[in-house]
Coordinates of N, CA and C in Angstrom, one line a residue:
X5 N 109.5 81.5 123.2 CA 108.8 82.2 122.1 C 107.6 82.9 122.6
X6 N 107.1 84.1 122.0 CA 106.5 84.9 122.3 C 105.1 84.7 121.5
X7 N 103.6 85.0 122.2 CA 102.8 85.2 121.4 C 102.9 85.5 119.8
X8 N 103.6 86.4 119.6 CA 103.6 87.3 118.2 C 104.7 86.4 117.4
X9 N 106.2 85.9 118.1 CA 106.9 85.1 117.2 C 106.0 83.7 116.6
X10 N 105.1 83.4 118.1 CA 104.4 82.1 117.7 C 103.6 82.4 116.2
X11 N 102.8 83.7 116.3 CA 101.9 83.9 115.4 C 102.8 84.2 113.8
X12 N 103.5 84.7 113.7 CA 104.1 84.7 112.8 C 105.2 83.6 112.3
X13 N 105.4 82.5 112.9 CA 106.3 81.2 112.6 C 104.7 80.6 111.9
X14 N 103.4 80.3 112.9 CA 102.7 79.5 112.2 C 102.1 80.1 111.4
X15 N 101.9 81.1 110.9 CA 101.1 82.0 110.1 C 101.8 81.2 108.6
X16 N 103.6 81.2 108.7 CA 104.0 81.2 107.7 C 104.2 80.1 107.4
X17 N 104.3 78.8 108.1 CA 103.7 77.5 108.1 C 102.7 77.1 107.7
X18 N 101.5 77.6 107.8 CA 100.2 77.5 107.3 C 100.1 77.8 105.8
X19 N 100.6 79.2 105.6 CA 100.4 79.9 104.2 C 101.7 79.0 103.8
X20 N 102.2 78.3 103.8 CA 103.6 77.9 103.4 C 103.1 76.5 102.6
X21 N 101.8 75.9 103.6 CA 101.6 74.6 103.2 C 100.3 74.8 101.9
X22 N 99.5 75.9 102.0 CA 98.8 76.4 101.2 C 99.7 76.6 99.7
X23 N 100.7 76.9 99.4 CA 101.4 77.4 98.2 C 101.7 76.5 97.2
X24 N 101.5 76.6 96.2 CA 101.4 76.8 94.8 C 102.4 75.2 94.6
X25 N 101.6 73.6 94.4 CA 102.9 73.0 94.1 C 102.9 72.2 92.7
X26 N 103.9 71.7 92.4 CA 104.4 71.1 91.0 C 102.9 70.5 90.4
X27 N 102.4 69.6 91.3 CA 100.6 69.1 90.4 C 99.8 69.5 91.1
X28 N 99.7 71.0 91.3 CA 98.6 72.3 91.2 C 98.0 72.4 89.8
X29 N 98.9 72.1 89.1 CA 98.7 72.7 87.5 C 97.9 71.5 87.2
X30 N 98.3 69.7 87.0 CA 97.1 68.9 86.7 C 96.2 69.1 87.5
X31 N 96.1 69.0 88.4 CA 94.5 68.9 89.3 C 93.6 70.7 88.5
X32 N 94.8 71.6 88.6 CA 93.5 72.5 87.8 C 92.7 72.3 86.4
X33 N 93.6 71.6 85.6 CA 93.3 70.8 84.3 C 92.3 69.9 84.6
X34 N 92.4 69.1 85.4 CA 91.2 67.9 86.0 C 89.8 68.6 86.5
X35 N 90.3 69.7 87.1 CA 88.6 70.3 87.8 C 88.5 71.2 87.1
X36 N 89.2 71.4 85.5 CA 88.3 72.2 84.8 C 87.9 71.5 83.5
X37 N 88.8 70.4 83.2 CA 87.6 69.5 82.5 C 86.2 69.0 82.8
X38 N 85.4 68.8 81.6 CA 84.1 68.7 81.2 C 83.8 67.2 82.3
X39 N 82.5 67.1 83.1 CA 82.6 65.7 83.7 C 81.5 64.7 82.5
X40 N 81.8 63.9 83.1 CA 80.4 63.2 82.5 C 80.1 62.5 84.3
X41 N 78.3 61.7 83.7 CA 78.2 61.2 85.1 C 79.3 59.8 85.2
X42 N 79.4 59.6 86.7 CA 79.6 58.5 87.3 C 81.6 59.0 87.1
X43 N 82.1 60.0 86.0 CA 83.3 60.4 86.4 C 83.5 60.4 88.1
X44 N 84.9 60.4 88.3 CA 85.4 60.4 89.9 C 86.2 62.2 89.7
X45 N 85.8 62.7 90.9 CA 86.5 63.9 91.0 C 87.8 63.7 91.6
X46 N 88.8 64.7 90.9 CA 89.8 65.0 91.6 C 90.1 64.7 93.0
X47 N 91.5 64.4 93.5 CA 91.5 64.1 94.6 C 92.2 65.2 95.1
X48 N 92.7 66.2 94.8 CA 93.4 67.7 95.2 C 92.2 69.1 94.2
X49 N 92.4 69.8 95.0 CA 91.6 70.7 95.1 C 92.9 72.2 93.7
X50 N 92.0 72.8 93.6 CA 93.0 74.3 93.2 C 93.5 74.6 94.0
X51 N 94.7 75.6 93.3 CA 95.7 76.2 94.0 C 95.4 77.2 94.1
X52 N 95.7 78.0 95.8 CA 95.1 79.2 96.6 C 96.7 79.6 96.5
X53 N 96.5 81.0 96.3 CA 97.5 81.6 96.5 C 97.8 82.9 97.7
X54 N 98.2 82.5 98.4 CA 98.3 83.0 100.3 C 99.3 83.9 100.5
X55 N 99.5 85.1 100.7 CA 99.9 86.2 100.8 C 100.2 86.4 102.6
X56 N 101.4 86.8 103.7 CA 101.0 86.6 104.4 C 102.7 88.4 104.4
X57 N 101.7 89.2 104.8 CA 102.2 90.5 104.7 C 102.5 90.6 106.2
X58 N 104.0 90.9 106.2 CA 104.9 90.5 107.9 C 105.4 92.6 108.1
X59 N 104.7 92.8 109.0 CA 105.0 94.4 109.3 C 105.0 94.5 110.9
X60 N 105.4 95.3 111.8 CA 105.0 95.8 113.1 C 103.9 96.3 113.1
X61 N 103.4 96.0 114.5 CA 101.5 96.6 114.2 C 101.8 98.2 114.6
X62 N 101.1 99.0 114.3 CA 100.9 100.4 114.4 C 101.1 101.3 113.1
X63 N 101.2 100.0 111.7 CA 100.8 100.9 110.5 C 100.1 101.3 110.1
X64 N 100.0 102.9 109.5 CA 98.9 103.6 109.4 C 97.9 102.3 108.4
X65 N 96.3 103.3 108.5 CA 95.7 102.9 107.7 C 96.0 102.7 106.2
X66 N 96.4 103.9 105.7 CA 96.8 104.5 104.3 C 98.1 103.6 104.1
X67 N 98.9 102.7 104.8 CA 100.4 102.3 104.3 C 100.0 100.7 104.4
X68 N 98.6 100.3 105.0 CA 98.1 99.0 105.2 C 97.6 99.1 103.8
X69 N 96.9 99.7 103.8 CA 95.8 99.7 102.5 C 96.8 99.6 100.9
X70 N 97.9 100.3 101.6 CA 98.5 100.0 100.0 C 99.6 98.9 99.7
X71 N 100.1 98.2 100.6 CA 100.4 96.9 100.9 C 99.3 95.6 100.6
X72 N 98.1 96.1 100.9 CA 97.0 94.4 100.5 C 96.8 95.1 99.0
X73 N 96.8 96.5 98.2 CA 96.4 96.4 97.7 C 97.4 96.3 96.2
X74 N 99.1 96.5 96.7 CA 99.4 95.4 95.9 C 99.7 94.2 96.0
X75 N 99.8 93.7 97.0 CA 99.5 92.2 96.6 C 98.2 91.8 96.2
X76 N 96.8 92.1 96.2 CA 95.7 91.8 96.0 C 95.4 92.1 94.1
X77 N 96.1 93.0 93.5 CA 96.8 92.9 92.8 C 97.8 92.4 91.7
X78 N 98.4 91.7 92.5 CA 99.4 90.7 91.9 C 98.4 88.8 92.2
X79 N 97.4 88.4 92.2 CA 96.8 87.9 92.5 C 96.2 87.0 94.0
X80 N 96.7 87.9 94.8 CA 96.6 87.0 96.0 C 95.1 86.4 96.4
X81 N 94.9 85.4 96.2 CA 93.5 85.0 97.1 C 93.2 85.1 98.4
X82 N 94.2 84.9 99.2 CA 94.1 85.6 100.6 C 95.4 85.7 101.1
X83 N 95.2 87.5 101.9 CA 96.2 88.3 102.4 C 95.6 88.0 104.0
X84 N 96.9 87.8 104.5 CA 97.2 87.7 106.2 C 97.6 89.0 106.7
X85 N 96.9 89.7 107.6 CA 97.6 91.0 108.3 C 98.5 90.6 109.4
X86 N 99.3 91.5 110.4 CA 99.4 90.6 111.5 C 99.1 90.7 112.7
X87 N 98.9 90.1 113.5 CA 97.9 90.4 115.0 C 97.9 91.8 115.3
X88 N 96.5 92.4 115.3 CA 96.2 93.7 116.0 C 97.4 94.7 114.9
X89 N 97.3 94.3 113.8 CA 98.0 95.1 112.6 C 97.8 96.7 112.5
X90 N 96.5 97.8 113.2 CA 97.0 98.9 113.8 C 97.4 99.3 114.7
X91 N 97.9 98.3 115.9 CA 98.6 98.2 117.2 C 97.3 98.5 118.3
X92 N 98.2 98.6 118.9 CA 97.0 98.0 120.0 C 97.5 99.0 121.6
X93 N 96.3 101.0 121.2 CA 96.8 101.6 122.2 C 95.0 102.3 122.0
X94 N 95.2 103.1 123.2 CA 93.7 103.3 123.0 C 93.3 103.8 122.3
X95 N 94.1 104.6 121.1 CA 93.9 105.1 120.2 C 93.3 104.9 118.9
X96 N 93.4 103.0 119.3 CA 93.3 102.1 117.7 C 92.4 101.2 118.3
X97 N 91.4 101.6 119.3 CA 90.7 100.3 119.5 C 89.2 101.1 118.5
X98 N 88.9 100.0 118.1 CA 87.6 100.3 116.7 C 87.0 99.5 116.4
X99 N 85.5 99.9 115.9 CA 84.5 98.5 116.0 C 84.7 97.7 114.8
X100 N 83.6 96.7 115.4 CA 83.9 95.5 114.3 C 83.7 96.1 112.6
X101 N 82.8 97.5 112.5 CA 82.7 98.2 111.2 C 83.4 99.5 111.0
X102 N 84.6 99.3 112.0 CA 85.2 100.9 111.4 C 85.6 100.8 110.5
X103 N 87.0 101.6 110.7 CA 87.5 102.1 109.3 C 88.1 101.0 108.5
X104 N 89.2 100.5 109.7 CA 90.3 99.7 109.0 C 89.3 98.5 108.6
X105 N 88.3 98.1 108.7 CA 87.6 97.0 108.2 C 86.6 97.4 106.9
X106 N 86.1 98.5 106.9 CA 85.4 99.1 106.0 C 86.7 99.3 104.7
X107 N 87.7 100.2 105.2 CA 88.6 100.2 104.1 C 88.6 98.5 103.4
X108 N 89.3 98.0 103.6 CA 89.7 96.6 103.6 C 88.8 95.5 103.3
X109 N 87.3 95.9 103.6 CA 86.7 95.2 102.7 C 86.4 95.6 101.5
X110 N 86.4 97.1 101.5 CA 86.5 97.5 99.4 C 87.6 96.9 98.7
X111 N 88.8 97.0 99.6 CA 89.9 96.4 99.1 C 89.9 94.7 98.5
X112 N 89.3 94.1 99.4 CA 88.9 92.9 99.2 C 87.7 92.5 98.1
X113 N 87.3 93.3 98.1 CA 85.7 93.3 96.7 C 86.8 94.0 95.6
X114 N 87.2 94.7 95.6 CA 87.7 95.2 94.4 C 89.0 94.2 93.7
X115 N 89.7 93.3 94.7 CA 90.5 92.3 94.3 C 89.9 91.0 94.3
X116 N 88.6 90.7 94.3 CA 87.8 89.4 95.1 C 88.6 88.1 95.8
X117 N 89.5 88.7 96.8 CA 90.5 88.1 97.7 C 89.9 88.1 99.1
X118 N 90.5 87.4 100.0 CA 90.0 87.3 101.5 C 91.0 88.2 102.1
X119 N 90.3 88.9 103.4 CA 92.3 89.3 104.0 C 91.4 89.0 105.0
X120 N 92.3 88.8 106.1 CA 92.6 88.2 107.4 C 92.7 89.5 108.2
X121 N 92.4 90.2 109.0 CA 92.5 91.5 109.1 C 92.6 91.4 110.6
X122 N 93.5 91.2 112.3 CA 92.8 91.3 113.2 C 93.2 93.0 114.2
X123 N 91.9 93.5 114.4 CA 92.3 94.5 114.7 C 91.9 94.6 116.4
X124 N 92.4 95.8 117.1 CA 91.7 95.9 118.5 C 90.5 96.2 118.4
X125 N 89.9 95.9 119.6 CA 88.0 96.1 119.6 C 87.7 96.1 120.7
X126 N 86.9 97.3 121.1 CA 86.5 97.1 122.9 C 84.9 96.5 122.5
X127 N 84.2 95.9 123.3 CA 82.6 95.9 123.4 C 82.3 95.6 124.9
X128 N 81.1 96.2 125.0 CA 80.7 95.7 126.4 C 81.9 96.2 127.8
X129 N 82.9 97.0 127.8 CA 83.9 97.2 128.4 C 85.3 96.4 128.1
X130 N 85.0 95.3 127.1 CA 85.8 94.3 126.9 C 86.9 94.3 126.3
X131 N 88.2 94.4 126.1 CA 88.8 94.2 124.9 C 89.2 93.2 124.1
X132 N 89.0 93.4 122.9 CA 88.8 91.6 122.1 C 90.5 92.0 121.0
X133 N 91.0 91.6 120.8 CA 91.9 90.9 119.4 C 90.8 90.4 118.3
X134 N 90.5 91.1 117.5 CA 89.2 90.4 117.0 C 90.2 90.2 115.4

């Protein structure tokens, strides 16, 4: 198994174990009722709803942006891109504030969602997977 199969078997493992289950619904009832003191809190948390968007890296910006932004949309709390999701040539290495991050965080404020974004990044002569 390859870097990228690895990343995408546990990507969807992870977001798999994150998803939505049968007493999601009491515990949300429980942590949105009223407490009084000395009540005991919940022992399960709310339900996150985890998006984990599976593409080859080297999609444009404009076909990324409209993928997070419908699932972000349909309510995802957090969207997963996939490793180095504008590919990874010299053409797409970009700082930690370029585009594809600048896009994507409007994206993210305007859906108040997380996304996971990792893109290429040189610094210092370096190149990072950031």
């Amino acid at each position: 198994m390859d870097r990228r199969q690895f990343f995408q078997r546990s990507t969807g493992a992870v977001l798999g174990g994150l998803a939505y289950t049968a007493g999601a619904r009491q515990a949300l009832a429980e942590a949105q009722a009223p407490r009084r003191s000395g009540d005991e809190r919940p022992k399960t948390g709310l339900p996150v709803r985890a998006v984990s968007i599976g593409f080859k890296p080297g999609l444009s910006l404009e076909k990324i942006g409209e993928l997070v932004d419908k699932e972000g949309s349909r309510g995802a709390d957090l969207i997963a891109l996939p490793e180095t999701c504008r590919g990874q040539t010299e053409k797409t290495i970009e700082a930690a504030d370029g585009p594809t991050v600048t896009a994507l965080a409007r994206l993210a404020e305007k859906h108040r969602t997380y996304i996971v974004c990792p893109i290429d990044r040189m610094e210092d002569g370096r190149r990072y997977n950031s």
